[in-house]
PDB file of C-alpha atoms in Angstrom:
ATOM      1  CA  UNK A1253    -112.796  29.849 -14.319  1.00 46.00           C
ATOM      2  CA  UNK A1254    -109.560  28.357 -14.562  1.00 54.00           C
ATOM      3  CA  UNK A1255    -108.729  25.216 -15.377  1.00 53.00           C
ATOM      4  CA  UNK A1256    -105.741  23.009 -14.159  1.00 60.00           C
ATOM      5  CA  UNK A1257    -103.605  21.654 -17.175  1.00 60.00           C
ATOM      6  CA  UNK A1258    -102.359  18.234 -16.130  1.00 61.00           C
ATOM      7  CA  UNK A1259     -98.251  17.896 -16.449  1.00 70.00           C
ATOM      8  CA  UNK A1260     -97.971  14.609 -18.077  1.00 66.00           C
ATOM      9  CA  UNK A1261     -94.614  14.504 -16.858  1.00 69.00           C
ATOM     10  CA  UNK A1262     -95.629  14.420 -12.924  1.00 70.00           C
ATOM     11  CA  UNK A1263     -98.589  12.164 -13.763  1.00 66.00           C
ATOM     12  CA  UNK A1264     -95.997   9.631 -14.946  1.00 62.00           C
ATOM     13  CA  UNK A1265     -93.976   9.879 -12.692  1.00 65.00           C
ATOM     14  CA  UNK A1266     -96.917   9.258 -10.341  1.00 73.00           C
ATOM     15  CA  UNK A1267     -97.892   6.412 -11.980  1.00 62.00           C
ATOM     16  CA  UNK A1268     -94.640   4.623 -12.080  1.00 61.00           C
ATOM     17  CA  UNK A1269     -94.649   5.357  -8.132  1.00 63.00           C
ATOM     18  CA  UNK A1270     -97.622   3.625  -8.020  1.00 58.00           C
ATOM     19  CA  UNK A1271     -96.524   0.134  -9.753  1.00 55.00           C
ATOM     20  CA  UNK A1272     -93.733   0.538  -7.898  1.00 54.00           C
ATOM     21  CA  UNK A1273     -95.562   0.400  -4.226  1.00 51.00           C
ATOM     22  CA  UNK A1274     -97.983  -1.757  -5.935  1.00 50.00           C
ATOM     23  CA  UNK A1275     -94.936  -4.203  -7.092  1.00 50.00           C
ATOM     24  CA  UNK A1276     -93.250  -4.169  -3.457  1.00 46.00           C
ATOM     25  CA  UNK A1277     -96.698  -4.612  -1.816  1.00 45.00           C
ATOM     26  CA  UNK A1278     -97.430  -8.118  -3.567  1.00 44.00           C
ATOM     27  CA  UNK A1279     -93.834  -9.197  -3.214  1.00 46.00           C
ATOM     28  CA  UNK A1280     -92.977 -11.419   0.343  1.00 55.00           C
ATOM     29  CA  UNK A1281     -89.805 -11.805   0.469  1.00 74.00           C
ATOM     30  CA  UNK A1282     -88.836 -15.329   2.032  1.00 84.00           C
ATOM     31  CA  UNK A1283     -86.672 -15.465   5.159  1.00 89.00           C
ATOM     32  CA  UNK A1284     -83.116 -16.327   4.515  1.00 89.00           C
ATOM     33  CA  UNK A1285     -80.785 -18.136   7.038  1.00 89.00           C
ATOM     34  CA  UNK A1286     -78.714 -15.809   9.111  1.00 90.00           C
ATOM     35  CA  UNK A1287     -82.303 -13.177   9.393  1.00 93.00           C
ATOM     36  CA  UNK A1288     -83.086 -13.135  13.155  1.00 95.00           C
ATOM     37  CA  UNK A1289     -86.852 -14.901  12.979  1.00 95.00           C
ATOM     38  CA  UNK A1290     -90.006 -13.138  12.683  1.00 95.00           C
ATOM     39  CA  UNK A1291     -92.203 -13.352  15.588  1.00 95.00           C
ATOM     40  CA  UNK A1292     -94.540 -17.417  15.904  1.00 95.00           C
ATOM     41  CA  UNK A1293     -98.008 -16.708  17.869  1.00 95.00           C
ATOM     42  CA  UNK A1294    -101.051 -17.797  18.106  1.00 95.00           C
ATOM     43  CA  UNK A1295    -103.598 -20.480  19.097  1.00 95.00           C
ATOM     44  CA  UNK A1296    -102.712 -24.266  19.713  1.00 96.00           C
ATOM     45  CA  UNK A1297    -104.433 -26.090  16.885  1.00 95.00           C
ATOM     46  CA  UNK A1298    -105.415 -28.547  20.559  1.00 93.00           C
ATOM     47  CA  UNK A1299    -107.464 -25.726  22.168  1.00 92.00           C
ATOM     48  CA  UNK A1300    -104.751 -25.594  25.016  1.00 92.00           C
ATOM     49  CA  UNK A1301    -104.206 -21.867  25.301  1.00 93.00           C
ATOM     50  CA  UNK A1302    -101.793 -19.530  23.450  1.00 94.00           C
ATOM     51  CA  UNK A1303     -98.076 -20.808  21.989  1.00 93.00           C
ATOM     52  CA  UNK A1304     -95.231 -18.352  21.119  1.00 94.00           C
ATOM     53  CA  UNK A1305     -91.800 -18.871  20.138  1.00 95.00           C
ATOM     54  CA  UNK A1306     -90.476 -16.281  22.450  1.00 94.00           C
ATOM     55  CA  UNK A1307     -91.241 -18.494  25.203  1.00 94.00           C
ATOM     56  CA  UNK A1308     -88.700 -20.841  24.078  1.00 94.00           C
ATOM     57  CA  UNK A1309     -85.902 -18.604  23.834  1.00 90.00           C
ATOM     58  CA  UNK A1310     -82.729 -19.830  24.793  1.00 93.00           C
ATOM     59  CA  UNK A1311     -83.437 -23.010  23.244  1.00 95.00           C
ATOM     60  CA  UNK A1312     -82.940 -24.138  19.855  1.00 96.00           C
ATOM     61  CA  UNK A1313     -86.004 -24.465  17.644  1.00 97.00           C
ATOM     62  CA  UNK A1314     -87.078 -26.195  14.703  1.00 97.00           C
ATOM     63  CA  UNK A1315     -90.124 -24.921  13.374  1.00 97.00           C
ATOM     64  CA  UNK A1316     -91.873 -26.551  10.798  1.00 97.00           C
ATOM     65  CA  UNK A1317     -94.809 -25.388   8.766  1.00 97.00           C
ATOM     66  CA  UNK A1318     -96.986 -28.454   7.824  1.00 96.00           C
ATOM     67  CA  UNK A1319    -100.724 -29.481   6.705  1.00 96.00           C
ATOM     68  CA  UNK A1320    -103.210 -32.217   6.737  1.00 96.00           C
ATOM     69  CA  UNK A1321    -103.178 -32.625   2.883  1.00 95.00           C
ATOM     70  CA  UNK A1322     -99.496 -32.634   2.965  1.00 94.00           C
ATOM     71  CA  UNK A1323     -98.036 -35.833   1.507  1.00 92.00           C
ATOM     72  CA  UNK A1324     -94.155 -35.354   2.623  1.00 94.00           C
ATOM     73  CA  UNK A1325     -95.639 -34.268   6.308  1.00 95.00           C
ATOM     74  CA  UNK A1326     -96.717 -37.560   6.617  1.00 94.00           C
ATOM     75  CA  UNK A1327     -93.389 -38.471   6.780  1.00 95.00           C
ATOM     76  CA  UNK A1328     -91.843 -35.313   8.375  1.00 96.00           C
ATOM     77  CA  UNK A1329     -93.530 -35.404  11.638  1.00 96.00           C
ATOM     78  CA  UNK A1330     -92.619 -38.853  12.712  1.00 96.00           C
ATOM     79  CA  UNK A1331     -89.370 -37.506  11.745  1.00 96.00           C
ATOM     80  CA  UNK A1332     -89.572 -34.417  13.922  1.00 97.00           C
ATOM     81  CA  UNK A1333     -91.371 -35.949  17.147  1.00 97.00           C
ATOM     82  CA  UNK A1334     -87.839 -38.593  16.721  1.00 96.00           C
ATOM     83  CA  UNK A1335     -85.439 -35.324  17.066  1.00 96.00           C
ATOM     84  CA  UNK A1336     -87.949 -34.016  20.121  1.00 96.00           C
ATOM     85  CA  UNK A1337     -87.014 -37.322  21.858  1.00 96.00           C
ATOM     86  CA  UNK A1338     -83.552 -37.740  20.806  1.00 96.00           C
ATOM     87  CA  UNK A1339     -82.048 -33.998  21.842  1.00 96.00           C
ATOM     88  CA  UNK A1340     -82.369 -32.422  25.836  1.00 95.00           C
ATOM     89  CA  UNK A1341     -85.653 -30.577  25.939  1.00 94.00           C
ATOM     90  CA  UNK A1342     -83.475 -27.717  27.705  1.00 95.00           C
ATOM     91  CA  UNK A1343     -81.678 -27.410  24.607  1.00 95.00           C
ATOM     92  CA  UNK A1344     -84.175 -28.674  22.053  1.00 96.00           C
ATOM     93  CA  UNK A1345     -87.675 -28.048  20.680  1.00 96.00           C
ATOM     94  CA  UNK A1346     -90.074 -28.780  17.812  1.00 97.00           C
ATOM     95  CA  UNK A1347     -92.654 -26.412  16.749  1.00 97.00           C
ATOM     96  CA  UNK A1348     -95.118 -26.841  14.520  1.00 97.00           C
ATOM     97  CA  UNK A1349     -97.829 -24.208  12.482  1.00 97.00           C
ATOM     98  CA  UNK A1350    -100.278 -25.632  11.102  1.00 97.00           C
ATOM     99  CA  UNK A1351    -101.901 -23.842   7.719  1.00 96.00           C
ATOM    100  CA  UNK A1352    -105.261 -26.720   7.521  1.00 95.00           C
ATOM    101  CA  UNK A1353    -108.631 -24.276   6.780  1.00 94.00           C
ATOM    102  CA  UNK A1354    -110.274 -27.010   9.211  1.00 94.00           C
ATOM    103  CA  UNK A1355    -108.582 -27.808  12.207  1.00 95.00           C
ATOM    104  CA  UNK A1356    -110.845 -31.046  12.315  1.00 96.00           C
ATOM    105  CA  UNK A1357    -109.086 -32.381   9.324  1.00 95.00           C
ATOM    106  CA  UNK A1358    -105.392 -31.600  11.288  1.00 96.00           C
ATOM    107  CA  UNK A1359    -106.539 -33.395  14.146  1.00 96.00           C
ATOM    108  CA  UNK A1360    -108.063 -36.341  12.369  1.00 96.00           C
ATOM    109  CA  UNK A1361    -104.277 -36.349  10.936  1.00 96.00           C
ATOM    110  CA  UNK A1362    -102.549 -36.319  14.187  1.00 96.00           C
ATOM    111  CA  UNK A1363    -104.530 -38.991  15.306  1.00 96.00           C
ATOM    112  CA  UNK A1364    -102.979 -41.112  13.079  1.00 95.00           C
ATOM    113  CA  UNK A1365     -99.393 -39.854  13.356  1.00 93.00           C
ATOM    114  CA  UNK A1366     -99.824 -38.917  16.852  1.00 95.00           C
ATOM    115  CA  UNK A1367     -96.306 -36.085  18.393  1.00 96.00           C
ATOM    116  CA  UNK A1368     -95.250 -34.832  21.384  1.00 95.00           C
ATOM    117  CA  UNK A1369     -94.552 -31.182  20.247  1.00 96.00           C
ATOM    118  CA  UNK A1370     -97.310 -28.553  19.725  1.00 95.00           C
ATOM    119  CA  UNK A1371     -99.144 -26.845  16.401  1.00 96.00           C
ATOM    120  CA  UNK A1372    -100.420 -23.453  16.143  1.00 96.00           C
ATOM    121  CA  UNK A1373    -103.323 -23.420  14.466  1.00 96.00           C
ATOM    122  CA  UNK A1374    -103.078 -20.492  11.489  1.00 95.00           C
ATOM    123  CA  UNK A1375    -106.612 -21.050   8.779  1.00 93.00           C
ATOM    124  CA  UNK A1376    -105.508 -17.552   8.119  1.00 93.00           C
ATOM    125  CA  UNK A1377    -102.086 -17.874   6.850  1.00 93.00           C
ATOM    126  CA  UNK A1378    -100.612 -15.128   8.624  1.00 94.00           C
ATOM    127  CA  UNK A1379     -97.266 -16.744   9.163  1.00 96.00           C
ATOM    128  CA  UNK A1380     -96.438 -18.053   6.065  1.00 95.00           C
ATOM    129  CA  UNK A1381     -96.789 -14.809   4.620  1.00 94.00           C
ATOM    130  CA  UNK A1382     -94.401 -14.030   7.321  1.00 95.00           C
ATOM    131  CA  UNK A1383     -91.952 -16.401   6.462  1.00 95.00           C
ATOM    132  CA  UNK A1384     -92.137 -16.394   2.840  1.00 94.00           C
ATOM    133  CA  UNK A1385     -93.350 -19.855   2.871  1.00 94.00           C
ATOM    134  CA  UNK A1386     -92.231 -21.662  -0.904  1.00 92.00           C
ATOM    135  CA  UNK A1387     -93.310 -25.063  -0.572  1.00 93.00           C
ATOM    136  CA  UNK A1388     -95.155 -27.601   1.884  1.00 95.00           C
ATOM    137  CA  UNK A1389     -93.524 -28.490   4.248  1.00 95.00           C
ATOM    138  CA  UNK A1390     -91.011 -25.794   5.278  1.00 95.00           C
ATOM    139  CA  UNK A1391     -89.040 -25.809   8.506  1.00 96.00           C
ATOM    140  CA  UNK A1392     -86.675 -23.231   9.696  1.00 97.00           C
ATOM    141  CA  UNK A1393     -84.040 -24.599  12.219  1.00 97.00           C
ATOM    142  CA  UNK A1394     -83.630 -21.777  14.453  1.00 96.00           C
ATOM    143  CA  UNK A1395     -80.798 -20.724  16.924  1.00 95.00           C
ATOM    144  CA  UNK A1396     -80.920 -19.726  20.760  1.00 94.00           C
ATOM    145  CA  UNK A1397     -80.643 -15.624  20.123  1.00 93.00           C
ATOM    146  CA  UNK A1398     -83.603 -16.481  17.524  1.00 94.00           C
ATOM    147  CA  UNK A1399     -81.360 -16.543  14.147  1.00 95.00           C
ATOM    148  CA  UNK A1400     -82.477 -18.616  11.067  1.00 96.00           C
ATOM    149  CA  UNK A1401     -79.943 -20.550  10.501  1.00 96.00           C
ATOM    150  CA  UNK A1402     -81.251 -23.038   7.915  1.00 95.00           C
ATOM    151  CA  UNK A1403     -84.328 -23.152   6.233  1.00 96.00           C
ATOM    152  CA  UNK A1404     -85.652 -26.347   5.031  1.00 96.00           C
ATOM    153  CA  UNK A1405     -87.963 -26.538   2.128  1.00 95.00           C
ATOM    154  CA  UNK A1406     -89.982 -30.288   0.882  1.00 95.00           C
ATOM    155  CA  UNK A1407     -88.805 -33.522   3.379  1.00 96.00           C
ATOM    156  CA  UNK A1408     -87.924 -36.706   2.052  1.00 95.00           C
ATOM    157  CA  UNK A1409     -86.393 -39.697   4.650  1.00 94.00           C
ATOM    158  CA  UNK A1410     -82.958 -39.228   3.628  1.00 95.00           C
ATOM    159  CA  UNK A1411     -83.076 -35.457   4.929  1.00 95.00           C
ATOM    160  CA  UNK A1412     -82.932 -36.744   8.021  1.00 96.00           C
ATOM    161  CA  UNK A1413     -78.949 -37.620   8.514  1.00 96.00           C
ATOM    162  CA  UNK A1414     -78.317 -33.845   7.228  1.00 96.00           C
ATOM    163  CA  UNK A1415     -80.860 -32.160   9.535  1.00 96.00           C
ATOM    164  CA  UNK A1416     -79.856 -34.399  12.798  1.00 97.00           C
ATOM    165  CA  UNK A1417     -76.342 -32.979  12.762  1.00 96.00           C
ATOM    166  CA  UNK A1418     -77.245 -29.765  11.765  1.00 96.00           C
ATOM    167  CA  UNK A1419     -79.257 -29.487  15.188  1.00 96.00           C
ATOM    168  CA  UNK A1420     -76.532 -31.310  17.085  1.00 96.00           C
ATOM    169  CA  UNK A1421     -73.891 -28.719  15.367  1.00 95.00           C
ATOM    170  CA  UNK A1422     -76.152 -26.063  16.975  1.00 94.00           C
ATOM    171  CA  UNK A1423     -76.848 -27.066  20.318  1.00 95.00           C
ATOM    172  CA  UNK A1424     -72.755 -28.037  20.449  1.00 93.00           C
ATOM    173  CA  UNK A1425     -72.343 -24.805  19.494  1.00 90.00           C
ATOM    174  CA  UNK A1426     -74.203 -23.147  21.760  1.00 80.00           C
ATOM    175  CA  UNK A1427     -75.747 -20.796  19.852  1.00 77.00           C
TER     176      UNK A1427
ATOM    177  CA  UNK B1285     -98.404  14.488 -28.021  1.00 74.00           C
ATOM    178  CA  UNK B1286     -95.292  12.489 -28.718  1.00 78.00           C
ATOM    179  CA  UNK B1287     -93.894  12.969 -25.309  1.00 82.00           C
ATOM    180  CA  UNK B1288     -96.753  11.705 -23.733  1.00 82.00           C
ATOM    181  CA  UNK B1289     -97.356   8.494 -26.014  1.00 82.00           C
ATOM    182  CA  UNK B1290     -93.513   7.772 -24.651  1.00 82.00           C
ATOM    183  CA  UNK B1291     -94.367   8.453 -21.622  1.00 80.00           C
ATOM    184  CA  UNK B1292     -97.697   5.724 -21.200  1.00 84.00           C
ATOM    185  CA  UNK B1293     -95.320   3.380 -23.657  1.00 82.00           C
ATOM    186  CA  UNK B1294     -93.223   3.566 -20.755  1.00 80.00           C
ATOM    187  CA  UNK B1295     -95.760   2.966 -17.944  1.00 73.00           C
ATOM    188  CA  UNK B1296     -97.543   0.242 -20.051  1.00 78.00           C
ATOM    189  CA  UNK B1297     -93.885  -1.856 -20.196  1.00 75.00           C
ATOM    190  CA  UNK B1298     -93.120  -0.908 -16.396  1.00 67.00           C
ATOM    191  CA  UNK B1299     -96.519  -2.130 -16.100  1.00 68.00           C
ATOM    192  CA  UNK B1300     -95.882  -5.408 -18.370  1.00 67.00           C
ATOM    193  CA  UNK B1301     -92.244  -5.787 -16.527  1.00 65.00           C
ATOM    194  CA  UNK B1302     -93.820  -6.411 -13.090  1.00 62.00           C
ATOM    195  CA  UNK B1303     -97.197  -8.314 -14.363  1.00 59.00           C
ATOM    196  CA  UNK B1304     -95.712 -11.625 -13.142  1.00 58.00           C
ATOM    197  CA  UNK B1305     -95.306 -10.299  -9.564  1.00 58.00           C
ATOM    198  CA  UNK B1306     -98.422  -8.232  -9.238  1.00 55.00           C
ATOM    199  CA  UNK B1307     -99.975 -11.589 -10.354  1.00 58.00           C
ATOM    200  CA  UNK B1308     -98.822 -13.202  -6.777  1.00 62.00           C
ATOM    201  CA  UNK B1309    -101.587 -12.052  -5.560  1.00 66.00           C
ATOM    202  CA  UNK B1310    -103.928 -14.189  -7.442  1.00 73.00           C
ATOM    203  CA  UNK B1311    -101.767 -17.221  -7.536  1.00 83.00           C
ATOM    204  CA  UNK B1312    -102.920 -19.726  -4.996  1.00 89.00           C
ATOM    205  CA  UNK B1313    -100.340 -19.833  -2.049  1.00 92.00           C
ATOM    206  CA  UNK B1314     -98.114 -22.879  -1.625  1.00 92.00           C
ATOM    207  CA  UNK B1315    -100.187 -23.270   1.868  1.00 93.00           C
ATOM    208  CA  UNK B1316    -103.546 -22.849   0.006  1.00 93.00           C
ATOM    209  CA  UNK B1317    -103.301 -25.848  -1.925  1.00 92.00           C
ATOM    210  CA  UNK B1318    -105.760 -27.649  -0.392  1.00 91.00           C
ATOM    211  CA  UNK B1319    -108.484 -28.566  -2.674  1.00 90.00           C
ATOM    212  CA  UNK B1320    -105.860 -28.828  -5.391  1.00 90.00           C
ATOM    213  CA  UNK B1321    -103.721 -31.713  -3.536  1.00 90.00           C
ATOM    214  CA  UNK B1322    -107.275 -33.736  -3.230  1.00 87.00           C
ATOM    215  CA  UNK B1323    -106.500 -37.197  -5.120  1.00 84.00           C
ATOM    216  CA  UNK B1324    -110.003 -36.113  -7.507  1.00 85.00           C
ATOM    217  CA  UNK B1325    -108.574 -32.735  -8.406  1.00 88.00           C
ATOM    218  CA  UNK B1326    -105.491 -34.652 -10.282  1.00 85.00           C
ATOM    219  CA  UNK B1327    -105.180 -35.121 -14.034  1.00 84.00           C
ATOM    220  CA  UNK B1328    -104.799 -38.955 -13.758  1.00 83.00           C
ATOM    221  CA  UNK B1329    -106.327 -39.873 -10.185  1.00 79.00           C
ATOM    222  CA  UNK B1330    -105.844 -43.591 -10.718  1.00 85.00           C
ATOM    223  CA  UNK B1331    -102.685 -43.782 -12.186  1.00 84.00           C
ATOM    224  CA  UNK B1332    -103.182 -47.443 -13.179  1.00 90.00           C
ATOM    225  CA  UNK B1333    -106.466 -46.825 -14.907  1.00 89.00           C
ATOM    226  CA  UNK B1334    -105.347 -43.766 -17.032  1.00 87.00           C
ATOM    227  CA  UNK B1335    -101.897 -45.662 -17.928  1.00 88.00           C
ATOM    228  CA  UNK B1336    -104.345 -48.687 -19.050  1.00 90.00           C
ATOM    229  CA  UNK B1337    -106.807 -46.064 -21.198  1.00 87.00           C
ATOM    230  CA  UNK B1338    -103.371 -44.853 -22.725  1.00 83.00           C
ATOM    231  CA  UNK B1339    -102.570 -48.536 -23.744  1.00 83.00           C
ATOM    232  CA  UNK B1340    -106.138 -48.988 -25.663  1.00 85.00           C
ATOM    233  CA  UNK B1341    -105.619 -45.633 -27.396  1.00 80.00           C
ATOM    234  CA  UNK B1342    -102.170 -46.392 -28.321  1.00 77.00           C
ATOM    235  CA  UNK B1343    -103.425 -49.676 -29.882  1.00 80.00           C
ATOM    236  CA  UNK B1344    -106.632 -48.620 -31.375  1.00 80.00           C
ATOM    237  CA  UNK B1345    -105.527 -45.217 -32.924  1.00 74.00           C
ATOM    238  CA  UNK B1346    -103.644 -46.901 -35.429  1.00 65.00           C
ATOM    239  CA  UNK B1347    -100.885 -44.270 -37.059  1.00 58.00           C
ATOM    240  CA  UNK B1348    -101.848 -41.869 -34.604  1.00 58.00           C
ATOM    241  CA  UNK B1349    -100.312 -43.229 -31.743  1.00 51.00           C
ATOM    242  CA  UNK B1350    -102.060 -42.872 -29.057  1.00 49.00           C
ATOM    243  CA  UNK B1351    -100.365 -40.310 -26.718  1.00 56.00           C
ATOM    244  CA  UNK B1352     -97.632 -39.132 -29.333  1.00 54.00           C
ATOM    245  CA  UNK B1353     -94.987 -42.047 -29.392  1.00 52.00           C
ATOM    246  CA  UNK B1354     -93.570 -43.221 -32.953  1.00 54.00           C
ATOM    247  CA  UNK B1355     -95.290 -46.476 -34.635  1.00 52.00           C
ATOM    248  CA  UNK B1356     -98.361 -48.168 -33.737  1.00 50.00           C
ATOM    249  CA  UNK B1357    -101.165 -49.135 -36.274  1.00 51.00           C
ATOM    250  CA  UNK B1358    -100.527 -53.256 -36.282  1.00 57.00           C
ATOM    251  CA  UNK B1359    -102.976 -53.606 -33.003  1.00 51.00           C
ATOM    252  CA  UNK B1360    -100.347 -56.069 -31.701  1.00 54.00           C
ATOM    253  CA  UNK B1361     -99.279 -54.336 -28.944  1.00 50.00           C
TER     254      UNK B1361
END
């Protein structure tokens, strides 16, 4: 009977494939500004139906990633529901994923801090993994052809100057 | 022999060069941090009370000092 000698050259080499795959596998890499957007959809976190961010193409978006437990998105939403009112809603619109395991808890939260814009609900976490997600909250001001083009990570109040005329830019722009 | 003690010296470094991003996938998420951002899950939930403990121990430790600043010992503080 023969027996197979293993080459421990080719097993090595083997092996180092497999870290390698193993290495890429684990590694998200976080969407940059200037990366056209991956694709936003899934249930509203309000039972009303489905929500995608195709269906506001054309427009430009700011999409924010936010959570009950969240301190700073306590003060971002108020923040974002006051750029939903202040830009056209041809040109502008807020939307929101929300990461919460219960949705109870986010609407217990939007009860309190009540906005006009809509959540999809992800327990999963699908889409941060998506977008590379860093830090709570993270928004990604997106363009009308569906380009990042800035990506916002924490929120304190005196963001909000900078981020207004970055939107404005963008709609004046019209890109 | 030798060649292949190189050879897993090299795959156990490859291996050690990349631990901190194979461990990703045990590190909890920044979206996951639910239980951890509870107000009981924090070193010093009441900031007043454990700043007020700190005080006591400063004072009572005597050359100690309480939580590692110089002096202490007199109990006058």
């Amino acid at each position: 009977m023969r027996t197979r000698i293993p080459n421990p050259r080719a097993s090595a080499v083997r092996a180092l494939t497999l870290l390698a795959v193993l290495a890429l596998a684990v590694t998200a890499d976080a969407v940059q500004s200037g990366q056209k957007s991956p694709a936003v959809a899934g249930a509203r976190l309000d039972g009303q139906g489905q929500l995608s961010l195709a269906e506001l193409k054309g427009k430009v978006v700011y999409l924010d990633f936010w959570a009950s437990w969240c301190k700073p998105c306590a003060l971002s939403l108020p923040a974002l529901d006051a750029f939903r009112k202040e830009f056209p809603s041809k040109d502008f619109a807020v939307l929101a994923v929300n990461v919460d395991r219960d949705p109870a808890l986010a609407k217990a939260f939007l009860s309190r801090r009540p906005v006009g814009y809509p959540s999809v609900f992800d327990a999963k976490g699908e889409l941060p993994v998506r977008f590379g997600v860093e830090t709570m909250p993270t928004s990604f001001l997106i363009d009308r052809d569906g380009v990042i083009r800035r990506v916002h990570r924490g929120f304190r109040k005196e963001d909000v100057p900078e981020l207004r005329s970055a939107i404005q830019e963008l709609i004046r722009s019209g890109r | 022999m030798l060649r292949l003690v190189a050879l897993a010296a090299l795959c156990a470094s490859c291996a050690g060069l990349m631990g901190c991003s194979t461990m990703e996938m045990f590190q909890v998420r920044p979206w996951e941090r639910e239980a951890l951002a509870r107000r009981d899950m924090a070193w010093d939930p009441d900031p007043l009370e454990a700043q007020l403990q700190s005080h006591i121990h400063f004072a009572k430790e005597a050359s100690l000092a309480g939580s590692g600043a110089g002096g202490g010992g007199c109990g006058c503080n």
